[in-house]
């Protein structure tokens, strides 16, 4: 029995990895925007690999606000929650609340069920660029990077790469530093997020969701941070809308 269990895991995992060494879309970060994008792209028939540094995908959803595990959405986000059959409650004044554990687990399940494959405990540590376009990601086990082990990574090639890394905008930083990418900001560099202003931050998260460079897209807080948007805290409608928007942009480009 012992041999069978180990052999089954090794065989199925390596088949999965081999099948996803080359993908249509590599998503970095399984927060709300990355998970929503992953689902829509997979439903549209694209081959999607999602890389998440932590053991548990879900990003900033789980902890609600200050570990109170409820999160808030604008009423406009209800349609997206309905589409995914996620239960919520009316909080009045145009807002709704939902259990953060339910939302995190549902977004993960919906993305995976749609066909996106999630590689958890994997960190993206670099990008691949050719002819002034991003065309892949460089990956390693998070444990390897955390322990600073001197171990070379592997590479996943992708037609499109999405930075969904949240506040650090890690892939955008790499593209600025290593590929000479200039952003549409006053300095051309990553601006960094402004202080908390929920209303503005929510709107700018969706506005700032865009293609930043050939092959490189940004969603959620990564997009907002790069372009100098305001912080918004435990309200998540903008994150879901950002995931939807970036999936549409990527699909338009890939189907061109
Ligand atoms: O931050 P995160 O939840 O992404 P998001 O979609 O949503 C932001 C909200 O959660 C919240 C908010 C603003 O106040 O409303 O912050 O923008 O999730 C980002 C995920 O990316 C992973 C990280 O572990 C997290 O789960 N991540 C970050 N860098 C890497 C990464 C990397 N280099 N490789 C793999 N995963």
PDB file of C-alpha atoms and ligand atoms in Angstrom:
ATOM      1  CA  UNK A   1       0.000   0.000   0.000  1.00  0.00           C
ATOM      2  CA  UNK A   2       2.742   2.467   0.962  1.00  0.00           C
ATOM      3  CA  UNK A   3       4.394   2.155  -2.454  1.00  0.00           C
ATOM      4  CA  UNK A   4       1.052   2.600  -4.230  1.00  0.00           C
ATOM      5  CA  UNK A   5       0.219   5.826  -2.372  1.00  0.00           C
ATOM      6  CA  UNK A   6       3.594   7.415  -3.053  1.00  0.00           C
ATOM      7  CA  UNK A   7       3.676   6.243  -6.671  1.00  0.00           C
ATOM      8  CA  UNK A   8       0.172   7.652  -7.294  1.00  0.00           C
ATOM      9  CA  UNK A   9       1.121  11.089  -5.979  1.00  0.00           C
ATOM     10  CA  UNK A  10       4.411  11.216  -7.862  1.00  0.00           C
ATOM     11  CA  UNK A  11       2.865  10.038 -11.146  1.00  0.00           C
ATOM     12  CA  UNK A  12      -0.116  12.406 -11.106  1.00  0.00           C
ATOM     13  CA  UNK A  13       1.834  15.429  -9.865  1.00  0.00           C
ATOM     14  CA  UNK A  14       4.557  15.106 -12.487  1.00  0.00           C
ATOM     15  CA  UNK A  15       2.003  14.598 -15.246  1.00  0.00           C
ATOM     16  CA  UNK A  16       0.268  17.786 -14.109  1.00  0.00           C
ATOM     17  CA  UNK A  17       3.545  19.707 -13.992  1.00  0.00           C
ATOM     18  CA  UNK A  18       4.651  18.434 -17.389  1.00  0.00           C
ATOM     19  CA  UNK A  19       1.305  19.402 -18.934  1.00  0.00           C
ATOM     20  CA  UNK A  20       1.686  22.939 -17.576  1.00  0.00           C
ATOM     21  CA  UNK A  21       5.304  23.710 -18.492  1.00  0.00           C
ATOM     22  CA  UNK A  22       3.894  25.785 -21.334  1.00  0.00           C
ATOM     23  CA  UNK A  23       0.592  27.616 -20.815  1.00  0.00           C
ATOM     24  CA  UNK A  24      -1.581  30.333 -22.281  1.00  0.00           C
ATOM     25  CA  UNK A  25      -1.646  32.314 -19.041  1.00  0.00           C
ATOM     26  CA  UNK A  26       0.591  32.164 -15.965  1.00  0.00           C
ATOM     27  CA  UNK A  27      -1.000  33.930 -13.002  1.00  0.00           C
ATOM     28  CA  UNK A  28       1.243  34.934 -10.131  1.00  0.00           C
ATOM     29  CA  UNK A  29      -0.637  35.090  -6.834  1.00  0.00           C
ATOM     30  CA  UNK A  30      -3.891  33.402  -5.861  1.00  0.00           C
ATOM     31  CA  UNK A  31      -5.603  36.362  -4.229  1.00  0.00           C
ATOM     32  CA  UNK A  32      -9.176  37.333  -5.171  1.00  0.00           C
ATOM     33  CA  UNK A  33      -8.259  39.096  -8.437  1.00  0.00           C
ATOM     34  CA  UNK A  34      -5.985  36.275  -9.628  1.00  0.00           C
ATOM     35  CA  UNK A  35      -8.530  33.580  -8.739  1.00  0.00           C
ATOM     36  CA  UNK A  36     -11.410  35.336 -10.518  1.00  0.00           C
ATOM     37  CA  UNK A  37      -9.222  35.883 -13.606  1.00  0.00           C
ATOM     38  CA  UNK A  38      -8.088  32.246 -13.516  1.00  0.00           C
ATOM     39  CA  UNK A  39     -11.669  31.019 -13.519  1.00  0.00           C
ATOM     40  CA  UNK A  40     -12.823  33.222 -16.392  1.00  0.00           C
ATOM     41  CA  UNK A  41      -9.764  32.426 -18.523  1.00  0.00           C
ATOM     42  CA  UNK A  42     -10.128  28.689 -17.911  1.00  0.00           C
ATOM     43  CA  UNK A  43     -13.859  28.820 -18.681  1.00  0.00           C
ATOM     44  CA  UNK A  44     -12.950  30.506 -21.980  1.00  0.00           C
ATOM     45  CA  UNK A  45     -10.805  27.474 -22.831  1.00  0.00           C
ATOM     46  CA  UNK A  46      -7.361  28.857 -21.987  1.00  0.00           C
ATOM     47  CA  UNK A  47      -4.679  26.795 -20.313  1.00  0.00           C
ATOM     48  CA  UNK A  48      -4.071  28.561 -17.007  1.00  0.00           C
ATOM     49  CA  UNK A  49      -1.465  27.900 -14.326  1.00  0.00           C
ATOM     50  CA  UNK A  50      -1.685  29.823 -11.084  1.00  0.00           C
ATOM     51  CA  UNK A  51       1.380  30.044  -8.847  1.00  0.00           C
ATOM     52  CA  UNK A  52       0.875  30.797  -5.168  1.00  0.00           C
ATOM     53  CA  UNK A  53       3.718  31.333  -2.736  1.00  0.00           C
ATOM     54  CA  UNK A  54       1.795  30.201   0.326  1.00  0.00           C
ATOM     55  CA  UNK A  55       0.479  26.745   1.129  1.00  0.00           C
ATOM     56  CA  UNK A  56      -3.103  28.050   1.086  1.00  0.00           C
ATOM     57  CA  UNK A  57      -4.323  30.056  -1.917  1.00  0.00           C
ATOM     58  CA  UNK A  58      -6.730  32.908  -1.144  1.00  0.00           C
ATOM     59  CA  UNK A  59      -4.362  35.796  -0.426  1.00  0.00           C
ATOM     60  CA  UNK A  60      -5.829  38.518   1.752  1.00  0.00           C
ATOM     61  CA  UNK A  61      -9.363  37.150   1.884  1.00  0.00           C
ATOM     62  CA  UNK A  62      -9.090  34.710   4.794  1.00  0.00           C
ATOM     63  CA  UNK A  63      -8.387  37.208   7.564  1.00  0.00           C
ATOM     64  CA  UNK A  64     -11.350  39.512   6.863  1.00  0.00           C
ATOM     65  CA  UNK A  65     -10.732  42.817   8.647  1.00  0.00           C
ATOM     66  CA  UNK A  66      -8.279  42.538  11.539  1.00  0.00           C
ATOM     67  CA  UNK A  67      -8.916  38.775  11.718  1.00  0.00           C
ATOM     68  CA  UNK A  68     -12.702  39.258  12.031  1.00  0.00           C
ATOM     69  CA  UNK A  69     -13.516  36.801   9.281  1.00  0.00           C
ATOM     70  CA  UNK A  70     -16.172  38.736   7.386  1.00  0.00           C
ATOM     71  CA  UNK A  71     -15.538  40.857   4.296  1.00  0.00           C
ATOM     72  CA  UNK A  72     -17.529  43.580   2.578  1.00  0.00           C
ATOM     73  CA  UNK A  73     -18.486  44.092  -1.069  1.00  0.00           C
ATOM     74  CA  UNK A  74     -20.344  46.840  -2.857  1.00  0.00           C
ATOM     75  CA  UNK A  75     -23.804  45.749  -3.973  1.00  0.00           C
ATOM     76  CA  UNK A  76     -22.528  45.862  -7.606  1.00  0.00           C
ATOM     77  CA  UNK A  77     -20.303  42.848  -6.877  1.00  0.00           C
ATOM     78  CA  UNK A  78     -23.340  40.708  -5.988  1.00  0.00           C
ATOM     79  CA  UNK A  79     -23.675  39.560  -9.604  1.00  0.00           C
ATOM     80  CA  UNK A  80     -20.175  38.046  -9.496  1.00  0.00           C
ATOM     81  CA  UNK A  81     -20.914  36.309  -6.177  1.00  0.00           C
ATOM     82  CA  UNK A  82     -24.230  35.034  -7.599  1.00  0.00           C
ATOM     83  CA  UNK A  83     -22.429  33.674 -10.661  1.00  0.00           C
ATOM     84  CA  UNK A  84     -20.210  31.641  -8.338  1.00  0.00           C
ATOM     85  CA  UNK A  85     -23.041  30.718  -5.966  1.00  0.00           C
ATOM     86  CA  UNK A  86     -21.386  32.401  -2.985  1.00  0.00           C
ATOM     87  CA  UNK A  87     -23.816  33.356  -0.211  1.00  0.00           C
ATOM     88  CA  UNK A  88     -23.848  36.888   1.214  1.00  0.00           C
ATOM     89  CA  UNK A  89     -25.997  39.105   3.418  1.00  0.00           C
ATOM     90  CA  UNK A  90     -27.316  42.603   2.938  1.00  0.00           C
ATOM     91  CA  UNK A  91     -25.504  45.122   5.150  1.00  0.00           C
ATOM     92  CA  UNK A  92     -27.589  48.119   4.041  1.00  0.00           C
ATOM     93  CA  UNK A  93     -26.525  51.370   2.347  1.00  0.00           C
ATOM     94  CA  UNK A  94     -25.432  49.516  -0.813  1.00  0.00           C
ATOM     95  CA  UNK A  95     -23.063  47.059   0.884  1.00  0.00           C
ATOM     96  CA  UNK A  96     -23.101  43.313   1.443  1.00  0.00           C
ATOM     97  CA  UNK A  97     -21.062  41.068   3.727  1.00  0.00           C
ATOM     98  CA  UNK A  98     -19.824  37.526   3.289  1.00  0.00           C
ATOM     99  CA  UNK A  99     -17.944  35.015   5.400  1.00  0.00           C
ATOM    100  CA  UNK A 100     -14.289  35.335   4.372  1.00  0.00           C
ATOM    101  CA  UNK A 101     -13.614  31.608   4.716  1.00  0.00           C
ATOM    102  CA  UNK A 102     -16.557  30.856   2.431  1.00  0.00           C
ATOM    103  CA  UNK A 103     -15.403  33.426  -0.146  1.00  0.00           C
ATOM    104  CA  UNK A 104     -11.763  32.280  -0.123  1.00  0.00           C
ATOM    105  CA  UNK A 105     -12.597  28.601  -0.429  1.00  0.00           C
ATOM    106  CA  UNK A 106     -15.272  29.226  -3.084  1.00  0.00           C
ATOM    107  CA  UNK A 107     -12.992  31.341  -5.285  1.00  0.00           C
ATOM    108  CA  UNK A 108     -10.285  28.681  -5.066  1.00  0.00           C
ATOM    109  CA  UNK A 109     -12.767  25.916  -5.864  1.00  0.00           C
ATOM    110  CA  UNK A 110     -14.369  27.791  -8.756  1.00  0.00           C
ATOM    111  CA  UNK A 111     -10.993  28.569 -10.349  1.00  0.00           C
ATOM    112  CA  UNK A 112      -9.780  24.992 -10.023  1.00  0.00           C
ATOM    113  CA  UNK A 113     -13.098  23.487 -11.072  1.00  0.00           C
ATOM    114  CA  UNK A 114     -13.091  25.651 -14.216  1.00  0.00           C
ATOM    115  CA  UNK A 115      -9.790  24.031 -15.185  1.00  0.00           C
ATOM    116  CA  UNK A 116      -7.107  26.412 -13.895  1.00  0.00           C
ATOM    117  CA  UNK A 117      -4.339  24.453 -12.192  1.00  0.00           C
ATOM    118  CA  UNK A 118      -2.957  25.863  -8.950  1.00  0.00           C
ATOM    119  CA  UNK A 119       0.652  25.224  -7.970  1.00  0.00           C
ATOM    120  CA  UNK A 120       0.776  26.192  -4.310  1.00  0.00           C
ATOM    121  CA  UNK A 121       3.896  26.666  -2.196  1.00  0.00           C
ATOM    122  CA  UNK A 122       5.592  27.831  -5.396  1.00  0.00           C
ATOM    123  CA  UNK A 123       7.131  31.297  -5.686  1.00  0.00           C
ATOM    124  CA  UNK A 124       7.718  33.149  -8.915  1.00  0.00           C
ATOM    125  CA  UNK A 125      11.184  34.617  -8.549  1.00  0.00           C
ATOM    126  CA  UNK A 126      11.864  35.966 -12.034  1.00  0.00           C
ATOM    127  CA  UNK A 127      10.425  36.483 -15.526  1.00  0.00           C
ATOM    128  CA  UNK A 128      11.437  35.366 -19.010  1.00  0.00           C
ATOM    129  CA  UNK A 129      11.560  38.097 -21.678  1.00  0.00           C
ATOM    130  CA  UNK A 130      12.163  37.818 -25.413  1.00  0.00           C
ATOM    131  CA  UNK A 131      11.993  40.597 -27.997  1.00  0.00           C
ATOM    132  CA  UNK A 132      10.651  43.098 -25.460  1.00  0.00           C
ATOM    133  CA  UNK A 133       7.796  40.886 -24.308  1.00  0.00           C
ATOM    134  CA  UNK A 134       7.290  38.880 -21.131  1.00  0.00           C
ATOM    135  CA  UNK A 135       6.901  35.225 -22.104  1.00  0.00           C
ATOM    136  CA  UNK A 136       7.369  33.153 -18.982  1.00  0.00           C
ATOM    137  CA  UNK A 137       7.970  32.883 -15.258  1.00  0.00           C
ATOM    138  CA  UNK A 138      10.822  31.415 -13.248  1.00  0.00           C
ATOM    139  CA  UNK A 139       9.602  29.284 -10.349  1.00  0.00           C
ATOM    140  CA  UNK A 140      10.955  27.589  -7.288  1.00  0.00           C
ATOM    141  CA  UNK A 141       9.534  26.040  -4.138  1.00  0.00           C
ATOM    142  CA  UNK A 142       8.802  28.694  -1.532  1.00  0.00           C
ATOM    143  CA  UNK A 143      10.733  26.621   0.991  1.00  0.00           C
ATOM    144  CA  UNK A 144      13.817  26.838  -1.233  1.00  0.00           C
ATOM    145  CA  UNK A 145      13.567  30.615  -1.545  1.00  0.00           C
ATOM    146  CA  UNK A 146      12.734  31.108   2.166  1.00  0.00           C
ATOM    147  CA  UNK A 147      15.744  29.052   3.263  1.00  0.00           C
ATOM    148  CA  UNK A 148      17.890  30.822   0.646  1.00  0.00           C
ATOM    149  CA  UNK A 149      19.031  27.454  -0.646  1.00  0.00           C
ATOM    150  CA  UNK A 150      21.371  27.620  -3.591  1.00  0.00           C
ATOM    151  CA  UNK A 151      19.033  25.715  -5.946  1.00  0.00           C
ATOM    152  CA  UNK A 152      18.295  26.669  -9.526  1.00  0.00           C
ATOM    153  CA  UNK A 153      14.638  27.194 -10.494  1.00  0.00           C
ATOM    154  CA  UNK A 154      12.522  25.836 -13.358  1.00  0.00           C
ATOM    155  CA  UNK A 155      10.743  27.853 -16.048  1.00  0.00           C
ATOM    156  CA  UNK A 156       7.118  27.943 -17.204  1.00  0.00           C
ATOM    157  CA  UNK A 157       6.574  29.572 -20.601  1.00  0.00           C
ATOM    158  CA  UNK A 158       3.383  31.609 -21.078  1.00  0.00           C
ATOM    159  CA  UNK A 159       1.710  33.718 -23.748  1.00  0.00           C
ATOM    160  CA  UNK A 160       0.530  36.077 -21.028  1.00  0.00           C
ATOM    161  CA  UNK A 161       1.687  36.647 -17.451  1.00  0.00           C
ATOM    162  CA  UNK A 162      -0.573  38.250 -14.842  1.00  0.00           C
ATOM    163  CA  UNK A 163       0.848  40.003 -11.793  1.00  0.00           C
ATOM    164  CA  UNK A 164      -1.703  39.285  -9.062  1.00  0.00           C
ATOM    165  CA  UNK A 165       0.843  39.471  -6.241  1.00  0.00           C
ATOM    166  CA  UNK A 166      -1.069  42.104  -4.262  1.00  0.00           C
ATOM    167  CA  UNK A 167       0.646  44.940  -2.396  1.00  0.00           C
ATOM    168  CA  UNK A 168       4.254  44.125  -3.434  1.00  0.00           C
ATOM    169  CA  UNK A 169       3.611  44.131  -7.246  1.00  0.00           C
ATOM    170  CA  UNK A 170       6.508  41.707  -7.501  1.00  0.00           C
ATOM    171  CA  UNK A 171       6.385  40.910 -11.200  1.00  0.00           C
ATOM    172  CA  UNK A 172       5.931  44.549 -12.185  1.00  0.00           C
ATOM    173  CA  UNK A 173       9.034  45.418 -10.152  1.00  0.00           C
ATOM    174  CA  UNK A 174      10.970  42.679 -11.942  1.00  0.00           C
ATOM    175  CA  UNK A 175       9.843  43.889 -15.377  1.00  0.00           C
ATOM    176  CA  UNK A 176      10.808  47.487 -14.494  1.00  0.00           C
ATOM    177  CA  UNK A 177      14.193  46.467 -13.192  1.00  0.00           C
ATOM    178  CA  UNK A 178      15.156  43.762 -15.641  1.00  0.00           C
ATOM    179  CA  UNK A 179      13.192  44.350 -18.859  1.00  0.00           C
ATOM    180  CA  UNK A 180      13.368  48.156 -18.920  1.00  0.00           C
ATOM    181  CA  UNK A 181       9.576  48.449 -18.689  1.00  0.00           C
ATOM    182  CA  UNK A 182       8.363  52.016 -18.228  1.00  0.00           C
ATOM    183  CA  UNK A 183       4.939  52.541 -16.669  1.00  0.00           C
ATOM    184  CA  UNK A 184       2.408  55.222 -17.518  1.00  0.00           C
ATOM    185  CA  UNK A 185       3.240  57.060 -14.263  1.00  0.00           C
ATOM    186  CA  UNK A 186       4.871  60.482 -13.773  1.00  0.00           C
ATOM    187  CA  UNK A 187       8.318  58.875 -13.366  1.00  0.00           C
ATOM    188  CA  UNK A 188       7.769  55.734 -15.428  1.00  0.00           C
ATOM    189  CA  UNK A 189       8.530  53.748 -12.270  1.00  0.00           C
ATOM    190  CA  UNK A 190       6.304  51.888  -9.765  1.00  0.00           C
ATOM    191  CA  UNK A 191       4.579  54.611  -7.708  1.00  0.00           C
ATOM    192  CA  UNK A 192       3.647  52.622  -4.592  1.00  0.00           C
ATOM    193  CA  UNK A 193       0.247  52.789  -2.964  1.00  0.00           C
ATOM    194  CA  UNK A 194      -1.181  55.910  -1.370  1.00  0.00           C
ATOM    195  CA  UNK A 195      -2.817  55.918   2.106  1.00  0.00           C
ATOM    196  CA  UNK A 196      -6.204  54.423   2.899  1.00  0.00           C
ATOM    197  CA  UNK A 197      -9.125  55.907   0.944  1.00  0.00           C
ATOM    198  CA  UNK A 198     -11.565  53.085   0.320  1.00  0.00           C
ATOM    199  CA  UNK A 199     -13.805  54.690  -2.271  1.00  0.00           C
ATOM    200  CA  UNK A 200     -10.985  55.967  -4.454  1.00  0.00           C
ATOM    201  CA  UNK A 201      -8.893  52.826  -3.965  1.00  0.00           C
ATOM    202  CA  UNK A 202     -11.726  50.581  -5.094  1.00  0.00           C
ATOM    203  CA  UNK A 203     -12.310  52.599  -8.263  1.00  0.00           C
ATOM    204  CA  UNK A 204      -8.625  52.958  -9.121  1.00  0.00           C
ATOM    205  CA  UNK A 205      -7.995  49.230  -8.659  1.00  0.00           C
ATOM    206  CA  UNK A 206     -10.308  48.548 -11.576  1.00  0.00           C
ATOM    207  CA  UNK A 207      -9.020  51.513 -13.641  1.00  0.00           C
ATOM    208  CA  UNK A 208      -5.401  50.475 -13.088  1.00  0.00           C
ATOM    209  CA  UNK A 209      -6.077  46.901 -14.178  1.00  0.00           C
ATOM    210  CA  UNK A 210      -4.414  46.774 -17.575  1.00  0.00           C
ATOM    211  CA  UNK A 211      -1.711  45.446 -19.831  1.00  0.00           C
ATOM    212  CA  UNK A 212       1.504  47.124 -18.726  1.00  0.00           C
ATOM    213  CA  UNK A 213       3.957  45.685 -21.225  1.00  0.00           C
ATOM    214  CA  UNK A 214       3.717  43.122 -24.037  1.00  0.00           C
ATOM    215  CA  UNK A 215       2.803  39.856 -22.334  1.00  0.00           C
ATOM    216  CA  UNK A 216       2.438  41.413 -18.860  1.00  0.00           C
ATOM    217  CA  UNK A 217      -0.857  42.321 -17.180  1.00  0.00           C
ATOM    218  CA  UNK A 218      -1.672  43.522 -13.670  1.00  0.00           C
ATOM    219  CA  UNK A 219      -4.723  43.010 -11.478  1.00  0.00           C
ATOM    220  CA  UNK A 220      -5.871  43.817  -7.970  1.00  0.00           C
ATOM    221  CA  UNK A 221      -3.604  45.544  -5.506  1.00  0.00           C
ATOM    222  CA  UNK A 222      -0.538  44.867  -7.660  1.00  0.00           C
ATOM    223  CA  UNK A 223      -2.016  47.067 -10.401  1.00  0.00           C
ATOM    224  CA  UNK A 224      -3.164  49.716  -7.939  1.00  0.00           C
ATOM    225  CA  UNK A 225       0.169  49.838  -6.113  1.00  0.00           C
ATOM    226  CA  UNK A 226       2.145  50.105  -9.352  1.00  0.00           C
ATOM    227  CA  UNK A 227       0.131  53.057 -10.576  1.00  0.00           C
ATOM    228  CA  UNK A 228      -0.036  54.882  -7.216  1.00  0.00           C
ATOM    229  CA  UNK A 229      -3.653  54.159  -6.251  1.00  0.00           C
ATOM    230  CA  UNK A 230      -5.109  54.461  -2.759  1.00  0.00           C
ATOM    231  CA  UNK A 231      -5.246  51.599  -0.236  1.00  0.00           C
ATOM    232  CA  UNK A 232      -8.694  50.183   0.508  1.00  0.00           C
ATOM    233  CA  UNK A 233      -8.672  47.481   3.236  1.00  0.00           C
ATOM    234  CA  UNK A 234     -11.297  44.753   3.666  1.00  0.00           C
ATOM    235  CA  UNK A 235     -13.666  45.717   0.856  1.00  0.00           C
ATOM    236  CA  UNK A 236     -13.358  43.353  -2.076  1.00  0.00           C
ATOM    237  CA  UNK A 237     -15.700  44.373  -4.907  1.00  0.00           C
ATOM    238  CA  UNK A 238     -12.868  46.072  -6.807  1.00  0.00           C
ATOM    239  CA  UNK A 239     -10.730  42.929  -6.568  1.00  0.00           C
ATOM    240  CA  UNK A 240     -13.420  40.747  -8.131  1.00  0.00           C
ATOM    241  CA  UNK A 241     -14.092  43.320 -10.859  1.00  0.00           C
ATOM    242  CA  UNK A 242     -10.368  43.655 -11.520  1.00  0.00           C
ATOM    243  CA  UNK A 243     -10.105  39.873 -12.025  1.00  0.00           C
ATOM    244  CA  UNK A 244     -13.004  39.966 -14.483  1.00  0.00           C
ATOM    245  CA  UNK A 245     -11.544  42.935 -16.370  1.00  0.00           C
ATOM    246  CA  UNK A 246      -8.051  41.493 -16.728  1.00  0.00           C
ATOM    247  CA  UNK A 247      -9.425  38.166 -17.950  1.00  0.00           C
ATOM    248  CA  UNK A 248     -11.295  40.042 -20.716  1.00  0.00           C
ATOM    249  CA  UNK A 249      -8.183  42.022 -21.684  1.00  0.00           C
ATOM    250  CA  UNK A 250      -6.047  38.883 -21.855  1.00  0.00           C
ATOM    251  CA  UNK A 251      -8.690  37.007 -23.835  1.00  0.00           C
ATOM    252  CA  UNK A 252      -8.999  39.866 -26.346  1.00  0.00           C
ATOM    253  CA  UNK A 253      -5.224  39.885 -26.865  1.00  0.00           C
ATOM    254  CA  UNK A 254      -4.834  36.107 -27.043  1.00  0.00           C
ATOM    255  CA  UNK A 255      -7.743  35.733 -29.449  1.00  0.00           C
ATOM    256  CA  UNK A 256      -6.546  38.531 -31.734  1.00  0.00           C
TER     257      UNK A 256
HETATM  258  O1  LIG B   1      -2.880  40.349  -1.911  1.00  0.00           O
HETATM  259  P1  LIG B   1      -3.785  39.348  -2.527  1.00  0.00           P
HETATM  260  O2  LIG B   1      -4.988  38.927  -1.793  1.00  0.00           O
HETATM  261  O3  LIG B   1      -4.122  39.833  -4.033  1.00  0.00           O
HETATM  262  P2  LIG B   1      -5.233  40.780  -4.668  1.00  0.00           P
HETATM  263  O4  LIG B   1      -6.010  39.980  -5.629  1.00  0.00           O
HETATM  264  O5  LIG B   1      -6.199  41.163  -3.467  1.00  0.00           O
HETATM  265  C1  LIG B   1      -5.874  42.125  -2.524  1.00  0.00           C
HETATM  266  C2  LIG B   1      -6.757  41.927  -1.299  1.00  0.00           C
HETATM  267  O6  LIG B   1      -6.596  40.646  -0.756  1.00  0.00           O
HETATM  268  C3  LIG B   1      -6.497  42.898  -0.178  1.00  0.00           C
HETATM  269  C4  LIG B   1      -7.191  44.176  -0.445  1.00  0.00           C
HETATM  270  C5  LIG B   1      -6.441  45.394  -0.440  1.00  0.00           C
HETATM  271  O7  LIG B   1      -6.468  45.920   0.867  1.00  0.00           O
HETATM  272  O8  LIG B   1      -8.369  44.231  -0.648  1.00  0.00           O
HETATM  273  O9  LIG B   1      -5.110  43.049   0.031  1.00  0.00           O
HETATM  274  O10 LIG B   1      -4.553  42.012  -5.145  1.00  0.00           O
HETATM  275  O11 LIG B   1      -2.973  38.019  -2.850  1.00  0.00           O
HETATM  276  C6  LIG B   1      -1.747  38.028  -3.524  1.00  0.00           C
HETATM  277  C7  LIG B   1      -1.175  36.626  -3.449  1.00  0.00           C
HETATM  278  O12 LIG B   1       0.011  36.595  -4.215  1.00  0.00           O
HETATM  279  C8  LIG B   1       0.942  35.739  -3.556  1.00  0.00           C
HETATM  280  C9  LIG B   1       0.719  36.016  -2.076  1.00  0.00           C
HETATM  281  O13 LIG B   1       1.171  34.947  -1.281  1.00  0.00           O
HETATM  282  C10 LIG B   1      -0.794  36.200  -2.029  1.00  0.00           C
HETATM  283  O14 LIG B   1      -1.467  34.995  -1.730  1.00  0.00           O
HETATM  284  N1  LIG B   1       2.284  36.104  -4.056  1.00  0.00           N
HETATM  285  C11 LIG B   1       2.924  37.282  -3.872  1.00  0.00           C
HETATM  286  N2  LIG B   1       4.097  37.269  -4.511  1.00  0.00           N
HETATM  287  C12 LIG B   1       4.218  36.046  -5.102  1.00  0.00           C
HETATM  288  C13 LIG B   1       3.046  35.305  -4.811  1.00  0.00           C
HETATM  289  C14 LIG B   1       5.217  35.423  -5.903  1.00  0.00           C
HETATM  290  N3  LIG B   1       6.349  36.050  -6.227  1.00  0.00           N
HETATM  291  N4  LIG B   1       5.018  34.146  -6.319  1.00  0.00           N
HETATM  292  C15 LIG B   1       3.859  33.495  -5.990  1.00  0.00           C
HETATM  293  N5  LIG B   1       2.880  34.047  -5.242  1.00  0.00           N
END
